[in-house]
Tab-separated table of C-alpha atoms in Angstrom:
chain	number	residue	atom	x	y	z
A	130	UNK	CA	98.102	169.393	43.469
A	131	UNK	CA	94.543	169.639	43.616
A	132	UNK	CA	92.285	166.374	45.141
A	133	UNK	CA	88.488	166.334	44.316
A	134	UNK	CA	88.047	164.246	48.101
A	135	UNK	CA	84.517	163.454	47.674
A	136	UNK	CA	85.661	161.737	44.271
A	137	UNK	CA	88.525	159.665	45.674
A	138	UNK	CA	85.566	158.658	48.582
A	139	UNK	CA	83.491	157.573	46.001
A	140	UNK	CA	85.736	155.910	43.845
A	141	UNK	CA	87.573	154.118	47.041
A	142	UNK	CA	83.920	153.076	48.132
A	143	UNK	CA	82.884	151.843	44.823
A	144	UNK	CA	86.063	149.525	44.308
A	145	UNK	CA	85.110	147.806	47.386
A	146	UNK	CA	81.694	147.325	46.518
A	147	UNK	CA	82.793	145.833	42.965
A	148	UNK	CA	85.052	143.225	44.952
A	149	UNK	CA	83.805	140.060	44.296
A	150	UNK	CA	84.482	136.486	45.260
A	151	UNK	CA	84.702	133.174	42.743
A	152	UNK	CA	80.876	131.649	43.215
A	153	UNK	CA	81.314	127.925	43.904
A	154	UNK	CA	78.444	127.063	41.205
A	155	UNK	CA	81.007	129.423	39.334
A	156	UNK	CA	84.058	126.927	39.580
A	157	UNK	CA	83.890	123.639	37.294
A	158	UNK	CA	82.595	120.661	38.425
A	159	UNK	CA	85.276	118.933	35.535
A	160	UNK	CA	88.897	118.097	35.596
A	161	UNK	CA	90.663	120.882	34.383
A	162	UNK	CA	94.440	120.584	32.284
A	163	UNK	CA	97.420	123.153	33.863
A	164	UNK	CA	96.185	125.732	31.220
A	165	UNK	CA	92.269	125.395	31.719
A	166	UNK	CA	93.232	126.186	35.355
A	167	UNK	CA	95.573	129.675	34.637
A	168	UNK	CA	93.021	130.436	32.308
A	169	UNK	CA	90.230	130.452	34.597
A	170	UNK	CA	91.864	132.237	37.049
A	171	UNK	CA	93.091	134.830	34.815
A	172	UNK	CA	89.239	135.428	33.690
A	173	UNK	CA	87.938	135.046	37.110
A	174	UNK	CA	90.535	137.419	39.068
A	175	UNK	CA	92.396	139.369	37.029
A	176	UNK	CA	90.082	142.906	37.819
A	177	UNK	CA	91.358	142.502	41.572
A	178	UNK	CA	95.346	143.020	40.285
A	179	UNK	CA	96.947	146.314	40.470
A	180	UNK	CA	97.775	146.212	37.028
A	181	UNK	CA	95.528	143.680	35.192
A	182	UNK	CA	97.062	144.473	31.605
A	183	UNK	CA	100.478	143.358	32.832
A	184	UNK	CA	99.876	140.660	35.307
A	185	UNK	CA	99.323	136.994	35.321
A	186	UNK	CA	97.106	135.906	38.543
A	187	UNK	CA	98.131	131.884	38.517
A	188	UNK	CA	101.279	130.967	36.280
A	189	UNK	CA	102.522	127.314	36.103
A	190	UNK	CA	105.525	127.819	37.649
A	191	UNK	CA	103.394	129.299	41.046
A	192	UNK	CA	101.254	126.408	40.956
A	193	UNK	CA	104.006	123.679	40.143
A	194	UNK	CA	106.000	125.381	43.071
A	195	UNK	CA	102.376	125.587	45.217
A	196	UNK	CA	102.610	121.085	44.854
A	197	UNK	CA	106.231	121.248	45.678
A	198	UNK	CA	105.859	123.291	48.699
A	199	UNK	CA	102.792	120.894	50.062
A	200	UNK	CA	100.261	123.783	49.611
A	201	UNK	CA	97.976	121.998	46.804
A	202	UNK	CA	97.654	118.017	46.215
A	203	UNK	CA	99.129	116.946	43.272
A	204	UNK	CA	97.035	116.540	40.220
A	205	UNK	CA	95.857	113.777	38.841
A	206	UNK	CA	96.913	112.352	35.707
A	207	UNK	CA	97.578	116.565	34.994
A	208	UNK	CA	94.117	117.159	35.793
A	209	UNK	CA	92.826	119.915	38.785
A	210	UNK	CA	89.678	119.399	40.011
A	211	UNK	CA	87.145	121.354	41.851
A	212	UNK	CA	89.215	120.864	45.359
A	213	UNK	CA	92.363	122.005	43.779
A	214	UNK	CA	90.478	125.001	42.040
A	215	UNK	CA	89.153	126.239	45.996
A	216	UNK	CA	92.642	125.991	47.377
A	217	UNK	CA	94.322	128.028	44.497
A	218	UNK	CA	91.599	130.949	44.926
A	219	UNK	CA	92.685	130.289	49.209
A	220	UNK	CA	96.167	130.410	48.019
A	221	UNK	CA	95.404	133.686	46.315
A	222	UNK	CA	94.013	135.489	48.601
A	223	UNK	CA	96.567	134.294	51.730
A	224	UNK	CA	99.578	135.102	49.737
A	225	UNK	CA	99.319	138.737	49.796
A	226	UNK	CA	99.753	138.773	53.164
A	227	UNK	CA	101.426	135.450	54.627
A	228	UNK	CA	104.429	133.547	53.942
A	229	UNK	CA	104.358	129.996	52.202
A	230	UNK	CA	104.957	128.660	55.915
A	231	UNK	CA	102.052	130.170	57.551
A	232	UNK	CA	99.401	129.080	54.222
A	233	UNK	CA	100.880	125.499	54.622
A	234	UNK	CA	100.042	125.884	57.885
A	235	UNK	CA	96.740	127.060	57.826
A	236	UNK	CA	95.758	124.998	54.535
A	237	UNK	CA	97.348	121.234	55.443
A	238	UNK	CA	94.658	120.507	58.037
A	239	UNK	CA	91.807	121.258	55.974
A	240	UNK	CA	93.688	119.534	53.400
A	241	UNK	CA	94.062	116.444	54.913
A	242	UNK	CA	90.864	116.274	56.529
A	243	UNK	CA	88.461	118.094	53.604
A	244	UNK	CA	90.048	117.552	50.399
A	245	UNK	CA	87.944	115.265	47.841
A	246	UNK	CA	85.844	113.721	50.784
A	247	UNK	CA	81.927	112.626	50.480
A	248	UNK	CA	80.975	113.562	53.713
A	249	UNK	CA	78.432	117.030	54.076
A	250	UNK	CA	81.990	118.906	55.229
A	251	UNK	CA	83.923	119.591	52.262
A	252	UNK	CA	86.004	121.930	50.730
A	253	UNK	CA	82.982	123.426	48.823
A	254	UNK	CA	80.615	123.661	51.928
A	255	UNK	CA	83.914	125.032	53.552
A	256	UNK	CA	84.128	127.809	50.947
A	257	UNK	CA	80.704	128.920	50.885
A	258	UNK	CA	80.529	129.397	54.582
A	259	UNK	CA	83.739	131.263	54.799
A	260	UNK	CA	82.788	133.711	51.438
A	261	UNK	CA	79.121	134.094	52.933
A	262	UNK	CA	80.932	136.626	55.434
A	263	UNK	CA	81.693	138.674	52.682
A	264	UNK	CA	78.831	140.762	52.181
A	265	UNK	CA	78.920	142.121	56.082
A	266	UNK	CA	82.697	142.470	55.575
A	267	UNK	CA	82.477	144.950	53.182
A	268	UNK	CA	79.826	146.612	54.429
A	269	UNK	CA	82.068	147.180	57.869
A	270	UNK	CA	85.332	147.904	55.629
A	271	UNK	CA	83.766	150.850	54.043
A	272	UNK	CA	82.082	152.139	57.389
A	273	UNK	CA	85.677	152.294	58.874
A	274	UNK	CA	87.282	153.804	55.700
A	275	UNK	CA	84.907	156.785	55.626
A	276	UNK	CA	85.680	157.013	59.246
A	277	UNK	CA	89.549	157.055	58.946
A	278	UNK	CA	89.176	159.245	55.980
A	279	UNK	CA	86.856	162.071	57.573
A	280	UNK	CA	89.765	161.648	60.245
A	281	UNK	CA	92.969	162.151	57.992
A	282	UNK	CA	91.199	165.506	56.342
A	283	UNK	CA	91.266	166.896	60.144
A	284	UNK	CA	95.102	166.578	60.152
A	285	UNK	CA	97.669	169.555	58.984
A	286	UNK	CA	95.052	172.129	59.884
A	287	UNK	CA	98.016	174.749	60.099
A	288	UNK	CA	100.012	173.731	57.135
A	289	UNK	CA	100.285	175.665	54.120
A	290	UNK	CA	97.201	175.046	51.877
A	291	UNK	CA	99.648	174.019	49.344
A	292	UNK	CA	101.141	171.081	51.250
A	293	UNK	CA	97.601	170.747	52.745
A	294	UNK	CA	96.370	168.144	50.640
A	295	UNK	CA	99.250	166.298	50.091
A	296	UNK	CA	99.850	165.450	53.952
A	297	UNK	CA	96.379	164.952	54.583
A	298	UNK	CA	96.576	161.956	51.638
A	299	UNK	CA	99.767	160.988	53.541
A	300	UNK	CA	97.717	160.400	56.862
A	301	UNK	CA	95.143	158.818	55.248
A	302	UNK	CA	97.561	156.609	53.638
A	303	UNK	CA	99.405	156.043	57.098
A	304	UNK	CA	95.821	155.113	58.917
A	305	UNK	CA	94.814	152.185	56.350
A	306	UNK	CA	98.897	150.848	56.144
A	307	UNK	CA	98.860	150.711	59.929
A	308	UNK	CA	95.383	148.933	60.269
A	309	UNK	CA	96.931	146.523	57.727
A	310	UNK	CA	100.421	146.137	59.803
A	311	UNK	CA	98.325	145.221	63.289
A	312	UNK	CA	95.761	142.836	61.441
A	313	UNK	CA	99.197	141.183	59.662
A	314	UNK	CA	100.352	140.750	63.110
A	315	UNK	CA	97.149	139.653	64.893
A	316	UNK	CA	96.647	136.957	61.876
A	317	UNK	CA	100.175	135.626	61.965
A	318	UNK	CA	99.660	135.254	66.002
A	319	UNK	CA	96.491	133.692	64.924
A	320	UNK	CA	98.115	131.248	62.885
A	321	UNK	CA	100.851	130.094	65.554
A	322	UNK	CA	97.906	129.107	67.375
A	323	UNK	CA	96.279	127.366	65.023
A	324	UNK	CA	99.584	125.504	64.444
A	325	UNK	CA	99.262	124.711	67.954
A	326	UNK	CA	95.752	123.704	68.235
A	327	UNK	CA	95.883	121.373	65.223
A	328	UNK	CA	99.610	119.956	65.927
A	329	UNK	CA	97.713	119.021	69.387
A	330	UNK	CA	94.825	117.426	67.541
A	331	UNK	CA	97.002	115.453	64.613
A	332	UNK	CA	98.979	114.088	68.135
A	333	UNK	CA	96.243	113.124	69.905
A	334	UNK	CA	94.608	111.295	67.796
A	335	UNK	CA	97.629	109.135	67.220
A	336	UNK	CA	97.871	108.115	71.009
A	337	UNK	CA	94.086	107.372	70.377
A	338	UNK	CA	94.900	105.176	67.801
A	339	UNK	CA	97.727	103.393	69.334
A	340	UNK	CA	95.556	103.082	72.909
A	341	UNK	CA	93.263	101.324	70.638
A	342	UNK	CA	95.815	99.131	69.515
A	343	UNK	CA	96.960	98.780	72.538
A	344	UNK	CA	93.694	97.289	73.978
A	345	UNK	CA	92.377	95.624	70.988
A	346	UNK	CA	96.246	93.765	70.944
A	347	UNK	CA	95.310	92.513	74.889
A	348	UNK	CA	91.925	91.062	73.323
């Protein structure tokens, strides 16, 4: 087995610089029907699946389950609009990594506090803040993969040059799937806390309420 390394660098490198998020100006400002939505999606998404040809990104069954499961609002009168679309691409992105539990968790808040409002806080100013990290993110991401893999090709020094290449792919492989293991673990720690931390919120501001009750009642 023979590895051209400074190719697979490249290439590796190049993939991440092709990565690309959904623009918000991107996502329609209309009502969209079930299969306007899956379409979209599909168009918008479908170069970031393993394998595009045989993949669907969004079927109906994931979003009616997605309603069902208190991740997405319900549409209305079968329409999605432009909140709905920005939680799917969330949804997308979170599921590769976290359970249904912890995205409920970490979506219901902004939810219930962001979805279809008026104020200068929405789910669109939301997005665009949280994809204008991007740009830096990748920027550090491919910094630390040619770092990890200038490290892996220093492994195996002593094995035979046959198995050479093969092992040193192996540590390289072993380097990016641990990374991925501690950041699953920091995020879902992350996310117990922000259970916490919101749970804490949602209950005080129901003794608020009630303490305003309370004194308006003796009024």
């Amino acid at each position: 087995m023979t590895i051209d390394r400074d190719d697979l660098l490249n290439s590796i490198l190049a993939s991440l610089g092709r990565i690309k998020h959904i623009e918000l100006e991107d996502i329609p400002n209309i009502d969209l029907y079930m299969d306007q939505v899956t379409t979209f999606m599909d168009r918008k998404l479908k170069s970031t699946s393993r394998y595009p040809e045989d993949s669907k990104i969004l079927t109906k069954t994931m979003i009616n389950n997605y309603a069902k499961n208190d991740l997405l609002p319900p549409p209305v009168k079968k329409k999605y609009s432009k909140e709905h679309m920005i939680l799917l691409i969330f949804i997308y992105y979170y599921k590769g990594i976290l359970s249904i539990n912890d995205i409920q968790t970490l979506l219901r808040p902004i939810t219930e506090r962001y979805f279809q409002t008026g104020g200068e806080l929405n789910l669109g100013a939301i997005y665009e803040e949280v994809f204008s990290l991007e740009s830096d993110e990748v920027s550090s991401l491919q910094e630390d993969i040619v770092k990890k893999f200038k490290t892996s090709q220093k492994t195996f020094q002593e094995a035979p040059e046959e198995d050479r290449e093969v092992l040193q792919m192996f540590s390289f492989i072993c380097m990016l799937s641990y990374d991925v293991y501690v950041k699953r673990l920091l995020i879902e720690k992350m996310v117990d806390s922000f259970a916490t931390a919101t749970a804490g919120e949602e209950k005080t501001g129901k003794t608020d309420g009630k303490d305003k009750n309370a004194k308006n009642a003796g009024k």
